[in-house]
Amino acid sequence: MISRRNALRATVCTATSLMTLGAAHTALAQGTDVWPSRTVKLVVPYAAGGYADTRARLIADSLGKALGQSVIIDNRGGAGGVTGTDVIAKANDGHTFGFGSPGPLVTNPMLMKKMPYEAKTAFKPIILIEQAPLFLTTALNQPFKNVQELLAYAKSKPGDLTFGSSGVGGAHHLSGELLAFQTQTQLTHVPYKGGSLAATDLMGGHLAMMFEMGYSALPSIKAGKINALAVSSKKRLAVLPNVPTLDEAGVKGFESYNWLGMIAPANTPDAVIATLNKAVNDALKNDAVLRQMIEGSGGMVMGGTPAAYGKYIEAERAKWAPVIKNANISLD
């Protein structure tokens, strides 16, 4: 049985919590004159040291200077980014935001029967930060030296070509499925527990091909350990200008990216979204270290409005739905 003292203490604590939350929402509603009033938290739904984390830390530094408040990174990896993205969805303190990527926002809701949040309604887009193309790489022991030769081989021996990935449903995997879908070829997917393991087997000649992001593929390509037949972007990249796009190589309209953006809980006022959008746009334009990190690894610096990022996410959903259905991919 709860004593009167404990009951009173619980009532006071609850009231204090509600007052704190209410004050945060009141401050947000008043706009950027009073926000942020304390430390801003950016949730990265992946482990420290990876692709998203390295960019997030530079952005946090620029944001801190622009906002006049400390900006900290909170790494919440797990479930292909879903665990950390759920933290963003359920944040209600007015000072917690985070990073969005294709898996948690676009493809995982198509691949999983149960999701802890509704991806289409749980967030507001802030800004698209980067598009990261993937290189179509092949082992040195393969007989084909360009995309058309690869496709001719695939059509002559359906299912014989293996392509590796960092796991089911990721950008590496889905890029391979998109190639098969658009060219009506049959490729055999070999998922690994991490992209580095797949890359090692590619270099060893145990895989025929792999779609690989620039930050991991470029050193091996430049060292002559693997071949780069094409890149998945719409335009060629400055880091490897002699490598054609897949569109140029004959797979018309092919585009595939891993990408990174910032998102906010759905209850975030538009004034705060606008403040964050401006600060990150400024960082993407003026932070030379951030730009070099993105472009030096084959990525493309983006930016733009919240509305443009929202439209991009919707376009990605429309693009990948038929590919996932055609390949019958599931994470359950």
CSV table of C-alpha atoms in Angstrom, one decimal:
chain,number,residue,atom,x,y,z
A,1,MET,CA,0.0,0.0,0.0
A,2,ILE,CA,1.4,3.4,-0.9
A,3,SER,CA,1.9,5.9,2.0
A,4,ARG,CA,0.5,9.4,1.8
A,5,ARG,CA,4.1,10.7,1.7
A,6,ASN,CA,5.1,8.5,-1.2
A,7,ALA,CA,1.9,9.3,-3.0
A,8,LEU,CA,2.5,13.1,-2.6
A,9,ARG,CA,6.1,12.7,-3.8
A,10,ALA,CA,4.9,10.8,-6.9
A,11,THR,CA,2.3,13.5,-7.6
A,12,VAL,CA,4.9,16.3,-7.2
A,13,CYS,CA,7.4,14.4,-9.5
A,14,THR,CA,4.7,13.9,-12.1
A,15,ALA,CA,3.6,17.5,-12.0
A,16,THR,CA,7.2,18.6,-12.3
A,17,SER,CA,7.8,16.4,-15.3
A,18,LEU,CA,4.7,17.7,-17.0
A,19,MET,CA,5.7,21.3,-16.3
A,20,THR,CA,9.1,20.7,-17.8
A,21,LEU,CA,7.6,19.1,-20.9
A,22,GLY,CA,5.0,21.9,-21.2
A,23,ALA,CA,7.7,24.6,-20.9
A,24,ALA,CA,9.7,22.9,-23.6
A,25,HIS,CA,6.7,22.9,-26.0
A,26,THR,CA,5.9,26.5,-25.0
A,27,ALA,CA,9.4,27.6,-25.8
A,28,LEU,CA,9.3,25.8,-29.1
A,29,ALA,CA,6.0,27.3,-30.0
A,30,GLN,CA,7.4,30.8,-29.5
A,31,GLY,CA,10.0,30.2,-32.2
A,32,THR,CA,13.7,30.6,-32.5
A,33,ASP,CA,14.0,33.6,-30.1
A,34,VAL,CA,14.0,31.2,-27.1
A,35,TRP,CA,15.1,28.0,-28.8
A,36,PRO,CA,17.4,26.2,-28.0
A,37,SER,CA,17.3,26.7,-24.3
A,38,ARG,CA,19.7,23.8,-23.5
A,39,THR,CA,21.8,21.1,-24.9
A,40,VAL,CA,20.6,19.7,-28.3
A,41,LYS,CA,20.9,15.9,-28.8
A,42,LEU,CA,21.4,14.3,-32.2
A,43,VAL,CA,20.6,10.6,-32.3
A,44,VAL,CA,22.7,8.6,-34.8
A,45,PRO,CA,21.0,5.2,-35.3
A,46,TYR,CA,24.3,3.4,-36.0
A,47,ALA,CA,27.4,2.6,-34.1
A,48,ALA,CA,30.2,5.1,-33.5
A,49,GLY,CA,32.9,5.4,-36.1
A,50,GLY,CA,30.8,4.5,-39.2
A,51,TYR,CA,29.6,6.4,-42.2
A,52,ALA,CA,26.7,8.3,-40.5
A,53,ASP,CA,28.6,8.9,-37.3
A,54,THR,CA,31.6,10.6,-38.8
A,55,ARG,CA,29.4,13.1,-40.7
A,56,ALA,CA,27.1,13.6,-37.7
A,57,ARG,CA,30.0,14.7,-35.5
A,58,LEU,CA,31.2,17.4,-37.9
A,59,ILE,CA,27.6,18.6,-38.3
A,60,ALA,CA,27.1,18.7,-34.5
A,61,ASP,CA,30.2,20.9,-34.2
A,62,SER,CA,28.9,23.4,-36.8
A,63,LEU,CA,25.4,23.3,-35.2
A,64,GLY,CA,26.8,24.0,-31.8
A,65,LYS,CA,28.5,27.2,-33.1
A,66,ALA,CA,25.4,28.3,-35.0
A,67,LEU,CA,22.9,27.7,-32.2
A,68,GLY,CA,25.1,28.9,-29.3
A,69,GLN,CA,24.4,25.7,-27.4
A,70,SER,CA,26.2,22.3,-26.9
A,71,VAL,CA,25.2,19.7,-29.4
A,72,ILE,CA,25.9,16.1,-28.5
A,73,ILE,CA,25.8,12.8,-30.4
A,74,ASP,CA,23.9,9.9,-29.0
A,75,ASN,CA,24.7,6.6,-30.9
A,76,ARG,CA,21.8,4.2,-30.7
A,77,GLY,CA,22.6,1.3,-33.1
A,78,GLY,CA,20.5,-1.8,-33.7
A,79,ALA,CA,17.9,-3.4,-35.9
A,80,GLY,CA,19.3,-1.8,-39.1
A,81,GLY,CA,18.9,1.7,-37.7
A,82,VAL,CA,15.3,1.1,-36.5
A,83,THR,CA,16.2,1.2,-32.7
A,84,GLY,CA,17.8,4.7,-32.9
A,85,THR,CA,15.2,6.0,-35.3
A,86,ASP,CA,12.5,5.0,-32.8
A,87,VAL,CA,14.3,7.1,-30.2
A,88,ILE,CA,13.9,10.1,-32.5
A,89,ALA,CA,10.3,9.3,-33.2
A,90,LYS,CA,9.4,9.2,-29.5
A,91,ALA,CA,11.5,12.2,-28.3
A,92,ASN,CA,9.3,14.9,-26.7
A,93,ASP,CA,11.7,17.2,-25.0
A,94,GLY,CA,12.0,19.7,-27.9
A,95,HIS,CA,15.8,19.3,-28.1
A,96,THR,CA,16.3,15.8,-29.6
A,97,PHE,CA,16.6,15.2,-33.3
A,98,GLY,CA,18.6,12.8,-35.4
A,99,PHE,CA,19.7,11.4,-38.7
A,100,GLY,CA,17.6,9.6,-41.2
A,101,SER,CA,18.7,7.1,-43.9
A,102,PRO,CA,17.1,4.7,-46.4
A,103,GLY,CA,16.7,1.7,-44.2
A,104,PRO,CA,14.8,3.1,-41.2
A,105,LEU,CA,12.7,5.6,-43.3
A,106,VAL,CA,12.1,3.8,-46.6
A,107,THR,CA,12.9,0.2,-47.0
A,108,ASN,CA,12.7,-1.4,-43.5
A,109,PRO,CA,9.0,-0.6,-43.2
A,110,MET,CA,8.6,-2.7,-46.4
A,111,LEU,CA,10.8,-5.5,-45.2
A,112,MET,CA,9.5,-5.8,-41.6
A,113,LYS,CA,6.0,-6.8,-40.6
A,114,LYS,CA,6.3,-4.9,-37.3
A,115,MET,CA,7.8,-1.5,-36.9
A,116,PRO,CA,7.9,0.5,-33.6
A,117,TYR,CA,6.9,3.7,-35.5
A,118,GLU,CA,5.0,4.8,-38.5
A,119,ALA,CA,7.7,6.1,-40.9
A,120,LYS,CA,5.4,8.2,-42.9
A,121,THR,CA,3.9,10.2,-40.0
A,122,ALA,CA,6.4,10.0,-37.1
A,123,PHE,CA,8.9,12.5,-38.4
A,124,LYS,CA,9.4,15.9,-40.1
A,125,PRO,CA,12.2,16.2,-42.6
A,126,ILE,CA,14.8,18.8,-41.9
A,127,ILE,CA,17.4,18.5,-44.7
A,128,LEU,CA,19.1,16.0,-47.1
A,129,ILE,CA,22.8,16.1,-46.2
A,130,GLU,CA,24.4,13.7,-48.6
A,131,GLN,CA,23.8,11.2,-51.4
A,132,ALA,CA,26.4,8.5,-51.5
A,133,PRO,CA,26.6,6.6,-54.8
A,134,LEU,CA,27.9,3.0,-55.0
A,135,PHE,CA,30.5,1.6,-57.3
A,136,LEU,CA,29.7,-1.5,-59.2
A,137,THR,CA,32.9,-3.5,-58.5
A,138,THR,CA,34.1,-6.9,-59.7
A,139,ALA,CA,36.8,-9.4,-58.7
A,140,LEU,CA,39.9,-9.4,-60.9
A,141,ASN,CA,39.4,-13.1,-61.8
A,142,GLN,CA,36.1,-12.4,-63.7
A,143,PRO,CA,36.0,-12.5,-67.5
A,144,PHE,CA,34.0,-9.3,-68.0
A,145,LYS,CA,35.6,-5.9,-68.2
A,146,ASN,CA,32.6,-3.6,-68.6
A,147,VAL,CA,28.9,-3.5,-67.8
A,148,GLN,CA,27.7,-4.9,-71.1
A,149,GLU,CA,30.0,-7.9,-70.9
A,150,LEU,CA,28.8,-8.5,-67.3
A,151,LEU,CA,25.1,-8.4,-68.4
A,152,ALA,CA,25.8,-10.7,-71.4
A,153,TYR,CA,27.5,-13.2,-69.0
A,154,ALA,CA,24.6,-12.9,-66.5
A,155,LYS,CA,22.0,-13.6,-69.3
A,156,SER,CA,24.0,-16.5,-70.6
A,157,LYS,CA,24.3,-18.1,-67.2
A,158,PRO,CA,21.3,-17.1,-65.0
A,159,GLY,CA,22.0,-17.1,-61.3
A,160,ASP,CA,25.7,-17.9,-61.8
A,161,LEU,CA,26.9,-14.4,-60.9
A,162,THR,CA,27.1,-13.8,-57.1
A,163,PHE,CA,27.0,-10.3,-55.6
A,164,GLY,CA,27.9,-9.6,-51.9
A,165,SER,CA,26.4,-7.1,-49.5
A,166,SER,CA,26.6,-6.0,-45.9
A,167,GLY,CA,23.3,-7.7,-45.2
A,168,VAL,CA,19.7,-8.1,-46.4
A,169,GLY,CA,17.9,-4.9,-47.3
A,170,GLY,CA,20.8,-2.5,-47.3
A,171,ALA,CA,22.0,-0.2,-50.1
A,172,HIS,CA,24.5,-2.8,-51.3
A,173,HIS,CA,21.9,-5.5,-51.6
A,174,LEU,CA,19.1,-3.4,-53.1
A,175,SER,CA,21.4,-1.9,-55.7
A,176,GLY,CA,22.1,-5.4,-57.0
A,177,GLU,CA,18.4,-6.2,-57.0
A,178,LEU,CA,17.7,-3.0,-58.9
A,179,LEU,CA,20.3,-3.9,-61.5
A,180,ALA,CA,18.7,-7.3,-61.9
A,181,PHE,CA,15.2,-5.8,-62.0
A,182,GLN,CA,16.0,-3.2,-64.7
A,183,THR,CA,18.0,-5.6,-66.9
A,184,GLN,CA,15.8,-8.7,-66.4
A,185,THR,CA,18.8,-10.7,-65.3
A,186,GLN,CA,19.1,-13.3,-62.5
A,187,LEU,CA,21.9,-12.5,-59.9
A,188,THR,CA,22.5,-14.5,-56.7
A,189,HIS,CA,22.7,-12.4,-53.5
A,190,VAL,CA,25.2,-13.4,-50.8
A,191,PRO,CA,24.6,-11.5,-47.6
A,192,TYR,CA,27.4,-11.0,-45.1
A,193,LYS,CA,27.5,-9.7,-41.5
A,194,GLY,CA,29.2,-6.5,-42.5
A,195,GLY,CA,30.4,-4.9,-45.7
A,196,SER,CA,34.1,-5.5,-44.9
A,197,LEU,CA,33.7,-9.2,-44.9
A,198,ALA,CA,32.0,-9.1,-48.3
A,199,ALA,CA,34.7,-6.8,-49.6
A,200,THR,CA,37.4,-9.2,-48.5
A,201,ASP,CA,35.8,-12.1,-50.3
A,202,LEU,CA,35.4,-9.9,-53.4
A,203,MET,CA,39.1,-9.2,-53.4
A,204,GLY,CA,39.8,-12.9,-52.9
A,205,GLY,CA,37.8,-13.8,-56.0
A,206,HIS,CA,35.1,-15.6,-54.0
A,207,LEU,CA,32.4,-13.2,-55.1
A,208,ALA,CA,31.9,-12.0,-58.7
A,209,MET,CA,30.7,-8.5,-58.0
A,210,MET,CA,29.5,-6.1,-55.3
A,211,PHE,CA,27.9,-2.6,-55.1
A,212,GLU,CA,30.2,-0.8,-52.6
A,213,MET,CA,30.2,2.7,-51.2
A,214,GLY,CA,33.1,5.0,-52.1
A,215,TYR,CA,34.6,5.3,-48.6
A,216,SER,CA,35.3,1.5,-48.6
A,217,ALA,CA,35.8,0.8,-52.3
A,218,LEU,CA,38.1,3.6,-53.4
A,219,PRO,CA,41.3,2.4,-51.7
A,220,SER,CA,40.9,-1.1,-53.2
A,221,ILE,CA,40.0,0.3,-56.7
A,222,LYS,CA,43.0,2.7,-56.7
A,223,ALA,CA,45.3,-0.1,-55.5
A,224,GLY,CA,44.2,-2.3,-58.4
A,225,LYS,CA,42.7,-5.0,-56.1
A,226,ILE,CA,39.2,-4.8,-57.7
A,227,ASN,CA,37.7,-3.4,-60.9
A,228,ALA,CA,35.2,-0.6,-60.9
A,229,LEU,CA,32.9,-1.0,-63.9
A,230,ALA,CA,30.5,1.8,-63.2
A,231,VAL,CA,29.0,4.1,-60.5
A,232,SER,CA,25.4,4.3,-59.5
A,233,SER,CA,25.0,8.1,-59.6
A,234,LYS,CA,23.4,10.2,-62.4
A,235,LYS,CA,26.7,11.9,-63.2
A,236,ARG,CA,30.3,10.8,-63.0
A,237,LEU,CA,32.3,11.5,-59.8
A,238,ALA,CA,35.4,13.6,-59.6
A,239,VAL,CA,37.2,11.0,-57.4
A,240,LEU,CA,37.1,8.5,-60.4
A,241,PRO,CA,36.2,10.5,-63.5
A,242,ASN,CA,37.0,7.7,-65.9
A,243,VAL,CA,34.4,5.4,-64.4
A,244,PRO,CA,31.1,5.7,-66.3
A,245,THR,CA,27.7,5.8,-64.7
A,246,LEU,CA,25.5,2.8,-65.2
A,247,ASP,CA,23.2,4.9,-67.3
A,248,GLU,CA,26.1,5.7,-69.6
A,249,ALA,CA,27.0,2.0,-69.6
A,250,GLY,CA,23.7,1.1,-71.0
A,251,VAL,CA,21.4,0.6,-68.0
A,252,LYS,CA,19.2,3.6,-68.7
A,253,GLY,CA,17.9,5.5,-65.8
A,254,PHE,CA,19.8,3.6,-63.2
A,255,GLU,CA,20.4,5.5,-60.0
A,256,SER,CA,21.0,4.2,-56.5
A,257,TYR,CA,22.3,5.9,-53.4
A,258,ASN,CA,22.9,5.5,-49.7
A,259,TRP,CA,21.9,8.8,-48.3
A,260,LEU,CA,21.8,10.7,-45.0
A,261,GLY,CA,19.6,13.5,-43.8
A,262,MET,CA,18.3,15.1,-40.6
A,263,ILE,CA,14.9,14.4,-39.2
A,264,ALA,CA,12.8,15.6,-36.3
A,265,PRO,CA,9.9,14.2,-34.2
A,266,ALA,CA,6.6,15.0,-35.9
A,267,ASN,CA,5.6,17.5,-33.1
A,268,THR,CA,8.5,19.8,-33.8
A,269,PRO,CA,7.4,23.4,-34.7
A,270,ASP,CA,8.2,24.6,-38.1
A,271,ALA,CA,10.3,27.5,-36.7
A,272,VAL,CA,12.7,25.0,-35.2
A,273,ILE,CA,12.8,23.0,-38.4
A,274,ALA,CA,13.7,26.2,-40.3
A,275,THR,CA,16.5,27.1,-37.8
A,276,LEU,CA,18.1,23.7,-38.1
A,277,ASN,CA,17.7,23.6,-41.8
A,278,LYS,CA,19.5,27.0,-42.2
A,279,ALA,CA,22.3,26.0,-39.8
A,280,VAL,CA,23.0,22.7,-41.7
A,281,ASN,CA,22.7,24.3,-45.1
A,282,ASP,CA,25.3,26.9,-43.9
A,283,ALA,CA,27.6,24.1,-42.7
A,284,LEU,CA,27.3,22.2,-46.0
A,285,LYS,CA,28.3,25.4,-47.8
A,286,ASN,CA,31.0,26.7,-45.6
A,287,ASP,CA,32.6,23.8,-43.6
A,288,ALA,CA,35.5,22.7,-45.8
A,289,VAL,CA,36.3,19.7,-43.7
A,290,LEU,CA,32.8,18.4,-43.9
A,291,ARG,CA,32.6,18.9,-47.7
A,292,GLN,CA,36.0,17.2,-48.1
A,293,MET,CA,34.8,14.2,-46.0
A,294,ILE,CA,31.7,13.8,-48.2
A,295,GLU,CA,33.2,14.5,-51.6
A,296,GLY,CA,36.6,12.8,-50.9
A,297,SER,CA,34.8,9.5,-50.4
A,298,GLY,CA,32.7,9.8,-53.5
A,299,GLY,CA,29.6,11.4,-51.9
A,300,MET,CA,27.7,14.4,-53.1
A,301,VAL,CA,26.9,17.4,-50.8
A,302,MET,CA,23.2,18.1,-50.9
A,303,GLY,CA,21.3,20.6,-48.8
A,304,GLY,CA,18.0,22.2,-49.7
A,305,THR,CA,14.6,22.7,-48.0
A,306,PRO,CA,12.7,20.4,-45.7
A,307,ALA,CA,10.0,20.1,-48.3
A,308,ALA,CA,12.5,18.9,-50.9
A,309,TYR,CA,13.9,16.3,-48.5
A,310,GLY,CA,10.3,15.1,-47.8
A,311,LYS,CA,9.6,14.7,-51.5
A,312,TYR,CA,12.8,12.8,-52.0
A,313,ILE,CA,11.9,10.3,-49.3
A,314,GLU,CA,8.5,9.8,-50.9
A,315,ALA,CA,10.2,9.2,-54.3
A,316,GLU,CA,12.5,6.7,-52.7
A,317,ARG,CA,9.5,4.8,-51.3
A,318,ALA,CA,7.9,4.7,-54.7
A,319,LYS,CA,11.1,3.6,-56.4
A,320,TRP,CA,12.1,0.7,-54.0
A,321,ALA,CA,8.7,-0.8,-53.4
A,322,PRO,CA,8.5,-2.7,-56.8
A,323,VAL,CA,12.1,-3.8,-56.5
A,324,ILE,CA,11.6,-5.3,-53.1
A,325,LYS,CA,8.3,-7.0,-54.2
A,326,ASN,CA,9.9,-8.4,-57.3
A,327,ALA,CA,12.8,-9.9,-55.4
A,328,ASN,CA,10.5,-11.1,-52.5
A,329,ILE,CA,12.8,-9.7,-49.9
A,330,SER,CA,11.9,-9.8,-46.2
A,331,LEU,CA,13.7,-9.3,-42.9
A,332,ASP,CA,11.1,-11.3,-40.9
